[in-house]
Amino acid sequence: MNIRASYSIAIIIAIPIFIHFLGLLNILSSDPLQIYLNFGGEHSAILDGSPGWVDPNAGATTQALGHEAARQWLSGHIPWWERFSGMGLPLAAEMQNSALFFPFVLLLIFANGVLYLKIAMQIMSGLFMLGFLYEMRLSRLTALTGAILIELSGTLAWFAHGPIMPLPFLPLLAWGVWRSCQPDLKTRLGGCFITALAIAGSLYAGFPETAFMSGLLVLCIAIWRVCTLRGKWLQGALPIGVGGILGLFLSAPAVVPFLSLLRIGFLGQNTNYHDAHMLAANPAQTLFPYLFGPPLYALSAGGGSVAVDVWWHTGGYCDIALIFAGCAGLFMAFSRGTSFRGLRFVLGGYLLLSGLKAVGFIPVSRLIDVIPGIKQTMFYVYIAPGWWFALTLLSCMLLDDLNTSNQHSGRKSIKFALAGTLVGSVICLFKARPHIMDFYNHPGYKWYLGLSLLWATLVLTVLSVSLLGKRKHTVVAALVVNAAVLFFIPTLTGVRPAPADTDALSLLKQLTTQKRLVSFGVFPPNYGAFFGIPTINYNFLPLPERFAAQMDQHVCPHYDHTAFFSIGLGKFCSGDTEGLTYAGWQAPSVSFQDGLAWLQQHNTGVIMYPANLQFWHDRIGTRIPAQANSYQNLGGTPVSGVFSHPELAGATLRRVGTGLGTYNGAAKGVWHIKLCSKENCTIADGKLEYAADNLVTWLNLSTPLTIEANQTQLTYSIWSDAPAQPAAIALWPGEGGKPMPLLTLDLDLPRSFNTRQLLNNGHVVIEDLSGTTPYYHADNCVVTFKDYTHVHAECDKPGNLFRNEFYDEGWTAVVNGRPVQLVPAADQVQQSIRLGTGHFDIAYDYAPQHVRLIFILFTVGLVGSAVVGMMACKPRKTAAEA
């Protein structure tokens, strides 16, 4: 390695470290833990927004689950399973947590691991891009510029979870493909080896969508590259194909469990994205990255839902400077004597077609959807790294063109590119007007708008003047400085670190040695894995559908199966927590008490919720059929009836409601609802002009009504003062066909007699539930808990031993040294084995299904790659030896 290459490598390593100095020195932390787990602590930042990650999975998935994976690796175990989320879930099979991305996942063992991992991905991206551009025989300055640009990509600036992990392997795969088509056999073998490593690495990295999208771009490059060999095309296609197969074999430990989980898993939106596309404002955001402020600025700025939604439809920016340089590099293909003309057209076609699909141009979208897997991919988000790579490659070709191209045709290409960029920018800004106006009057936003446009104008001016003057070093400086400044801005949204509530964490660890925690709005999903605290809360995708179905049926009907992190139980665990729509009361529901009982039966015995939350609280209502209602004028004659519900016993009622029709707000007068228990009555009054039309209207009771502990019913009467402009009450068919209203009640529940409040520090409340079903329990046995995979049972009669861990076909059990059949319990989530009479030592173990196939494929891939690598590194024979 010569001294210039060493300097280039040093620069590539230094730039990400320098840009993240605020986080590395803990001045402003980008640690998701600081945002998600402050237990009520206040943080301050220089700028509002999210510090370098748009998606909260940077915390819930990469940090929390990745930390657990690192811990398992360091303890000598492959992280196939993690027991701290849900009822235990397959860790490696979930993939996006990068559990098998060894050794890089080990960085997540550190407190600032998410940042360390991001920096590592940046450095790897830069180094691999440097190697690829050297392979293309571009100049050293151009190669270094391309390497710096790729490690400062818009995706790496705005993301810190799964999608960034495969990014380094995009330039590595392109390098392998390019090298596979060189004339020399040993060089081609080296390309085959690099291709295998790149494909395996991109899959172990843990985000198949990004790997897939990157692979499609490199496939386009590979087809062009092989076609340039003409009659010798097989010499290039063969090492690429062999490298691809070896890479897939090498990645079997990641791919096979993932495919097995897909077979039984819940996929959420990923089942079919079809014609989903960017919002109207996203193209402008791509050109002007901070047009809408730093990442997730809309959340803190109070922007509308559409303004926030813009951030869920981006995969990172490309920025106007890189787009202009890339377009100029593309148009240079029409100049005489330019290199890689075919490749420029390939990249241009890729950018055009993928861009049209991303913005929702239906004919192109449907055409691209023909490619298997595209419909299951959030194309408009995960295409962004490919855009950045293609534009960077075109920009690098442009830089080398400055030394060789015809001056007249080169200037013409640059002017065309500038005109196209300006026209496109104006169109994008015009389409983004509604989003801009949504923010315009918010204090501070005008600075982002003005500075974004001013900076873009400045950079574009410097670039265009320098390109027209063929001042290469100025062009390089403009591109690099622009990329660095844009990348640096999100780091200013980091928070000043504050310590977590160690008292609460210590108490939780003590309480959950043999049972689980359920958290409502406090302890984020998956962070149980980070701290070693078993929690029923989770955030997983894909997720075993059997587990989600049971949670849906018994705890939280119609919840988003991707994650369980509700603000309460009962009505507060539904999509209609306010209880305003008729449809919300027609949907099946699970009461607070029934939901809590199911959780206790599945080893959940610790509750955590915010101190300002009335947790023992529910909303219940008349069971109305799922059909259209009728209306009856509400006059002086009361609509009366009896309401029964188990949760009424001992409850205190504070609000009551019913459905009214107010004739588009025309109703006037006063209406009343009277409630009576066995001993007491109370009344609620309201003005009809304030009642909602065709919705549930809630009224506060004049005095709270406490129901006797042994009573589960009350009587009600609903009437108005017979105004001249009456309202109508909504009615549904009841028992015997008698019309009945929808009566809704807001009630405080009596705290369960077996509940102990152990902590209330003003931020969080922690309560312990006695009577929780143990982790191990048996019909006719005395069970001794040893740990989560070992138990001793003494049985006086044959019976079943149950384990409160999610049943997966990869689990096996050994009883007294002999394998026994492990089956799902009747609830389809717990594990069960049959025991006879006597003393039993039981050990449980988990390995993914088809583990033998995984081992065989991995071994073949490893041996094959090693052979190819050794052949590529074998010294050439000298003439004398020959």
Short mmCIF file of C-alpha atoms in Angstrom, two decimals, residues 564-727:
data_model
loop_
_atom_site.label_atom_id
_atom_site.label_comp_id
_atom_site.label_asym_id
_atom_site.label_seq_id
_atom_site.Cartn_x
_atom_site.Cartn_y
_atom_site.Cartn_z
CA PHE A 564 -47.88 -4.20 21.89
CA PHE A 565 -47.47 -0.97 23.84
CA SER A 566 -50.91 0.36 24.72
CA ILE A 567 -51.86 3.10 27.16
CA GLY A 568 -54.09 0.77 29.15
CA LEU A 569 -56.37 -2.25 29.11
CA GLY A 570 -60.01 -2.66 28.17
CA LYS A 571 -61.28 0.21 26.04
CA PHE A 572 -57.90 1.92 26.38
CA CYS A 573 -56.35 -0.97 24.46
CA SER A 574 -58.55 -0.44 21.40
CA GLY A 575 -58.29 1.77 18.37
CA ASP A 576 -61.21 3.88 19.63
CA THR A 577 -60.01 4.84 23.10
CA GLU A 578 -62.24 7.93 23.22
CA GLY A 579 -65.33 5.82 22.59
CA LEU A 580 -66.96 8.34 20.24
CA THR A 581 -68.00 6.20 17.28
CA TYR A 582 -70.81 3.68 17.17
CA ALA A 583 -68.58 1.29 15.23
CA GLY A 584 -66.06 1.36 18.07
CA TRP A 585 -68.71 0.01 20.47
CA GLN A 586 -69.94 -2.58 17.97
CA ALA A 587 -66.49 -4.14 17.63
CA PRO A 588 -65.62 -7.06 19.95
CA SER A 589 -63.93 -5.90 23.11
CA VAL A 590 -62.08 -7.37 26.07
CA SER A 591 -62.70 -5.91 29.50
CA PHE A 592 -59.91 -4.55 31.66
CA GLN A 593 -60.33 -7.39 34.13
CA ASP A 594 -60.36 -10.14 31.50
CA GLY A 595 -57.29 -8.72 29.77
CA LEU A 596 -55.40 -8.50 33.04
CA ALA A 597 -56.45 -12.04 33.95
CA TRP A 598 -55.05 -13.42 30.67
CA LEU A 599 -51.78 -11.60 31.22
CA GLN A 600 -51.52 -13.05 34.72
CA GLN A 601 -52.22 -16.54 33.40
CA HIS A 602 -49.23 -16.06 31.11
CA ASN A 603 -46.75 -15.15 33.82
CA THR A 604 -47.23 -11.36 33.72
CA GLY A 605 -47.23 -10.19 37.32
CA VAL A 606 -45.66 -6.72 37.39
CA ILE A 607 -47.41 -3.56 36.15
CA MET A 608 -45.73 -0.27 35.27
CA TYR A 609 -47.47 2.93 34.18
CA PRO A 610 -47.00 6.72 34.34
CA ALA A 611 -47.76 8.34 37.68
CA ASN A 612 -50.21 10.73 36.00
CA LEU A 613 -52.20 7.87 34.41
CA GLN A 614 -55.35 6.51 36.04
CA PHE A 615 -54.49 2.94 35.12
CA TRP A 616 -57.30 1.14 36.97
CA HIS A 617 -59.77 2.68 34.59
CA ASP A 618 -62.03 1.47 31.80
CA ARG A 619 -64.88 2.47 29.54
CA ILE A 620 -67.71 0.01 29.07
CA GLY A 621 -70.93 0.16 27.09
CA THR A 622 -74.09 -1.60 26.05
CA ARG A 623 -73.49 -4.47 23.68
CA ILE A 624 -74.97 -3.20 20.44
CA PRO A 625 -75.21 -5.34 17.30
CA ALA A 626 -73.09 -4.61 14.25
CA GLN A 627 -75.94 -3.19 12.20
CA ALA A 628 -77.45 0.17 11.36
CA ASN A 629 -79.25 2.01 14.12
CA SER A 630 -82.57 3.80 14.15
CA TYR A 631 -83.44 7.09 15.85
CA GLN A 632 -86.26 8.11 18.18
CA ASN A 633 -87.00 11.66 19.25
CA LEU A 634 -85.76 12.28 22.77
CA GLY A 635 -88.47 14.06 24.69
CA GLY A 636 -89.88 14.17 28.17
CA THR A 637 -90.62 10.42 28.23
CA PRO A 638 -87.42 8.73 29.45
CA VAL A 639 -85.67 5.93 27.60
CA SER A 640 -84.97 3.53 30.46
CA GLY A 641 -83.34 0.19 31.04
CA VAL A 642 -80.98 -1.96 33.05
CA PHE A 643 -77.24 -2.15 32.38
CA SER A 644 -75.23 -5.16 33.60
CA HIS A 645 -71.48 -5.68 33.50
CA PRO A 646 -69.02 -7.53 35.78
CA GLU A 647 -66.73 -4.48 35.99
CA LEU A 648 -69.43 -2.45 37.74
CA ALA A 649 -68.78 -4.23 41.05
CA GLY A 650 -67.03 -1.75 43.33
CA ALA A 651 -66.39 0.72 40.48
CA THR A 652 -66.80 4.49 40.68
CA LEU A 653 -68.60 6.09 37.72
CA ARG A 654 -67.57 9.60 36.68
CA ARG A 655 -68.92 10.05 33.15
CA VAL A 656 -71.78 8.64 31.10
CA GLY A 657 -72.64 8.88 27.43
CA THR A 658 -75.04 7.89 24.69
CA GLY A 659 -75.51 8.34 20.95
CA LEU A 660 -77.55 11.29 19.72
CA GLY A 661 -78.65 12.76 16.43
CA THR A 662 -78.81 16.56 16.63
CA TYR A 663 -79.97 17.22 13.05
CA ASN A 664 -76.66 18.83 12.09
CA GLY A 665 -76.49 20.74 15.35
CA ALA A 666 -80.01 22.17 15.18
CA ALA A 667 -81.20 20.56 18.44
CA LYS A 668 -81.64 22.89 21.43
CA GLY A 669 -82.46 22.40 25.09
CA VAL A 670 -81.18 20.34 28.02
CA TRP A 671 -80.90 16.58 28.23
CA HIS A 672 -80.27 14.28 31.17
CA ILE A 673 -79.01 10.81 32.07
CA LYS A 674 -79.86 9.37 35.46
CA LEU A 675 -78.00 6.36 36.89
CA CYS A 676 -79.01 4.39 39.96
CA SER A 677 -77.30 1.61 41.82
CA LYS A 678 -79.04 -0.41 44.50
CA GLU A 679 -78.36 2.29 47.11
CA ASN A 680 -77.62 5.57 45.31
CA CYS A 681 -78.47 7.66 42.25
CA THR A 682 -76.76 10.43 40.33
CA ILE A 683 -77.53 12.52 37.27
CA ALA A 684 -75.70 14.16 34.38
CA ASP A 685 -77.03 17.18 32.48
CA GLY A 686 -75.95 18.70 29.19
CA LYS A 687 -77.00 21.23 26.56
CA LEU A 688 -78.11 19.68 23.28
CA GLU A 689 -76.41 22.41 21.23
CA TYR A 690 -73.07 21.03 22.50
CA ALA A 691 -73.92 17.40 21.72
CA ALA A 692 -72.14 15.59 18.88
CA ASP A 693 -74.21 14.58 15.88
CA ASN A 694 -74.36 10.84 15.15
CA LEU A 695 -71.62 10.18 17.67
CA VAL A 696 -71.38 9.37 21.37
CA THR A 697 -71.66 12.44 23.60
CA TRP A 698 -70.15 12.17 27.08
CA LEU A 699 -71.47 14.00 30.17
CA ASN A 700 -69.87 14.43 33.57
CA LEU A 701 -71.93 13.08 36.45
CA SER A 702 -72.92 15.71 39.00
CA THR A 703 -71.51 13.44 41.72
CA PRO A 704 -69.48 10.26 41.15
CA LEU A 705 -71.49 7.08 41.69
CA THR A 706 -69.79 4.20 43.50
CA ILE A 707 -71.38 0.81 42.90
CA GLU A 708 -71.58 -1.65 45.77
CA ALA A 709 -68.90 -4.35 45.73
CA ASN A 710 -71.45 -7.14 45.26
CA GLN A 711 -73.52 -5.41 42.57
CA THR A 712 -72.99 -5.73 38.81
CA GLN A 713 -75.93 -3.79 37.42
CA LEU A 714 -77.57 -0.37 37.49
CA THR A 715 -80.64 1.30 36.03
CA TYR A 716 -80.63 4.28 33.70
CA SER A 717 -83.02 6.86 32.31
CA ILE A 718 -82.35 9.24 29.42
CA TRP A 719 -84.64 12.18 28.61
CA SER A 720 -84.71 15.82 27.59
CA ASP A 721 -86.85 18.80 28.62
CA ALA A 722 -89.04 18.33 25.52
CA PRO A 723 -87.64 21.32 23.61
CA ALA A 724 -89.13 22.70 20.44
CA GLN A 725 -86.04 21.50 18.60
CA PRO A 726 -85.43 18.03 20.08
CA ALA A 727 -82.59 15.64 19.48
#
